[in-house]
Short mmCIF file of C-alpha atoms in Angstrom, two decimals:
data_model
loop_
_atom_site.label_atom_id
_atom_site.label_comp_id
_atom_site.label_asym_id
_atom_site.label_seq_id
_atom_site.Cartn_x
_atom_site.Cartn_y
_atom_site.Cartn_z
CA MET A 1 -0.38 0.20 -0.14
CA LEU A 2 3.11 2.40 0.55
CA ILE A 3 4.61 1.65 -2.24
CA ALA A 4 1.34 2.77 -4.35
CA LEU A 5 1.05 5.63 -2.29
CA LEU A 6 4.55 6.28 -3.06
CA LEU A 7 4.41 5.53 -7.05
CA ILE A 8 1.38 8.04 -7.16
CA CYS A 9 2.16 10.61 -4.88
CA TRP A 10 6.01 11.16 -6.29
CA PRO A 11 5.46 12.22 -9.79
CA LEU A 12 2.63 14.56 -8.88
CA LEU A 13 4.81 16.51 -6.25
CA GLU A 14 7.70 16.21 -8.90
CA LEU A 15 5.45 18.24 -11.17
CA ILE A 16 3.94 20.66 -8.49
CA VAL A 17 7.32 21.31 -7.54
CA ALA A 18 8.59 21.45 -11.55
CA PHE A 19 5.64 24.09 -11.92
CA GLU A 20 6.43 26.38 -8.96
CA VAL A 21 10.04 26.66 -10.04
CA ALA A 22 9.03 27.35 -13.59
CA GLN A 23 6.75 30.32 -12.44
CA VAL A 24 9.96 31.55 -10.58
CA ILE A 25 12.56 31.14 -13.11
CA GLY A 26 11.49 30.39 -16.52
CA VAL A 27 10.17 27.32 -18.35
CA THR A 28 13.72 27.31 -20.32
CA ASN A 29 15.59 27.77 -17.06
CA THR A 30 13.91 25.28 -15.55
CA VAL A 31 14.14 22.52 -18.14
CA LEU A 32 17.84 23.51 -18.26
CA LEU A 33 18.03 22.73 -14.60
CA ILE A 34 16.18 19.39 -14.96
CA LEU A 35 18.41 18.29 -17.49
CA HIS A 36 22.02 19.24 -15.68
CA SER A 37 21.13 17.57 -12.88
CA VAL A 38 22.12 14.20 -14.88
CA PRO A 39 25.97 14.80 -15.42
CA VAL A 40 26.19 16.38 -12.29
CA GLY A 41 24.62 13.56 -10.45
CA MET A 42 26.78 10.90 -12.78
CA TRP A 43 29.89 12.78 -11.46
CA ALA A 44 28.93 13.00 -7.86
CA VAL A 45 28.16 8.90 -7.76
CA ARG A 46 31.38 8.34 -9.30
CA SER A 47 33.61 10.38 -7.19
CA GLN A 48 31.67 9.11 -4.22
CA GLY A 49 31.72 5.40 -5.47
CA ARG A 50 35.34 5.70 -5.70
CA VAL A 51 35.55 6.90 -2.26
CA VAL A 52 33.46 4.01 -0.92
CA TRP A 53 35.18 1.15 -3.21
CA ARG A 54 38.54 2.64 -1.71
CA ARG A 55 37.42 2.18 1.89
CA LEU A 56 35.86 -0.97 0.67
CA THR A 57 39.28 -2.59 -0.70
CA ASP A 58 41.15 -1.14 2.35
CA GLY A 59 38.60 -2.63 4.87
CA ILE A 60 39.04 -6.34 3.11
CA ALA A 61 43.11 -5.73 3.09
CA ALA A 62 42.68 -4.47 6.68
CA GLY A 63 40.69 -7.94 7.66
CA THR A 64 38.10 -5.61 8.88
CA PRO A 65 34.12 -6.38 8.21
CA PRO A 66 33.36 -4.21 4.97
CA ALA A 67 29.66 -3.47 5.94
CA ARG A 68 29.59 -0.13 6.65
CA ALA A 69 31.72 0.25 3.02
CA VAL A 70 28.74 -2.18 1.51
CA LEU A 71 25.92 0.09 3.26
CA ASP A 72 27.59 3.15 2.03
CA GLY A 73 27.77 1.56 -1.75
CA ALA A 74 24.29 0.93 -1.72
CA LEU A 75 23.11 4.18 -0.18
CA VAL A 76 25.60 6.26 -3.06
CA LEU A 77 23.90 3.63 -5.43
CA ILE A 78 20.14 5.10 -4.62
CA GLY A 79 21.15 8.51 -4.16
CA GLY A 80 22.64 8.39 -7.83
CA VAL A 81 19.53 6.70 -9.19
CA LEU A 82 17.63 9.22 -7.57
CA PHE A 83 20.01 12.37 -8.69
CA ILE A 84 19.64 10.86 -12.19
CA LEU A 85 16.11 10.79 -12.51
CA PRO A 86 14.26 13.79 -13.69
CA GLY A 87 13.12 16.19 -10.83
CA PHE A 88 13.68 18.36 -8.35
CA VAL A 89 12.45 16.50 -5.30
CA SER A 90 14.46 13.12 -6.34
CA ASP A 91 17.65 15.49 -6.63
CA VAL A 92 17.33 16.84 -3.16
CA PHE A 93 16.87 13.20 -1.68
CA GLY A 94 20.13 12.18 -3.97
CA ALA A 95 21.93 14.92 -3.21
CA LEU A 96 21.33 13.81 0.86
CA LEU A 97 22.40 10.49 -0.02
CA LEU A 98 25.65 11.34 -1.73
CA LEU A 99 26.91 14.02 0.88
CA PRO A 100 28.66 12.04 3.32
CA PRO A 101 27.45 13.58 6.40
CA SER A 102 24.04 12.74 5.58
CA ARG A 103 24.83 9.36 4.51
CA ALA A 104 26.07 8.67 8.11
CA GLY A 105 23.44 9.54 9.66
CA LEU A 106 21.12 7.45 7.44
CA ARG A 107 23.49 5.00 7.71
CA ARG A 108 22.96 5.03 11.70
CA LEU A 109 19.59 4.88 11.42
CA LEU A 110 19.29 1.88 9.17
CA VAL A 111 22.14 0.36 11.04
CA ARG A 112 20.42 0.59 14.39
CA ASN A 113 16.38 -0.29 12.99
CA PHE A 114 18.22 -3.41 11.08
CA HIS A 115 20.07 -4.39 14.28
CA GLY A 116 16.70 -4.15 16.31
CA ARG A 117 14.91 -6.55 13.78
CA PHE A 118 17.45 -8.98 13.74
CA VAL A 119 17.92 -9.01 17.44
CA ARG A 120 13.59 -9.46 18.32
CA GLN A 121 13.49 -12.10 15.12
CA MET A 122 16.39 -14.21 16.79
CA ALA A 123 15.43 -13.97 20.05
CA GLY A 124 11.76 -15.33 18.88
CA PHE A 125 9.93 -11.96 19.74
CA SER A 126 8.13 -11.43 15.99
CA THR A 127 5.28 -13.56 14.99
CA SER A 128 5.76 -12.92 11.47
CA THR A 129 8.63 -15.49 11.07
CA PRO A 130 7.14 -18.99 9.91
CA ALA A 131 6.43 -21.74 12.75
CA TYR A 132 9.15 -24.72 12.55
CA ASP A 133 8.73 -28.37 13.29
CA VAL A 134 11.15 -28.43 15.66
CA GLU A 135 10.51 -32.28 16.39
CA SER A 136 10.64 -33.57 13.23
CA THR A 137 7.04 -34.88 12.85
CA ALA A 138 6.56 -34.53 9.28
CA THR A 139 6.12 -37.82 7.36
CA ASP A 140 7.04 -39.02 4.04
CA VAL A 141 4.44 -39.01 0.91
CA GLU A 142 4.56 -41.10 -1.80
CA SER A 143 4.34 -39.21 -4.94
CA PRO A 144 1.90 -40.26 -7.88
CA ARG A 145 3.30 -42.52 -10.61
CA LEU A 146 3.56 -40.91 -14.16
CA ARG A 147 1.67 -42.46 -16.49
CA ARG A 148 2.99 -42.92 -20.23
#
């Protein structure tokens, strides 16, 4: 439901913001801004991607778990996709994911949320996990023969 709402509301929000920007700076300048965000976004993804890649390889070489670098890489990729998509709202969110300080804050939030879910699920407090047959009470069922 949330995804369907997002798929409907996001383009509408982008159109509303584009119309408002066009009223302030003009249609031509608005179109030029939207078109110039693609190469700027590609440049930002490339530069931040190099930094993340360097951290990943340095972490692996040092023998430390590369979880932070992997999460940073995923956030840079998402930020790049958002920055390359046409629209001002997606550009703002993409730029926030490409900037290291805001990406660090989001990374901490994601790790804290994931850690909490992981601990709850491992401790058995989650009701969304499937029930397992612990006592091995399953029986074999003969498969039907194929007819020729």
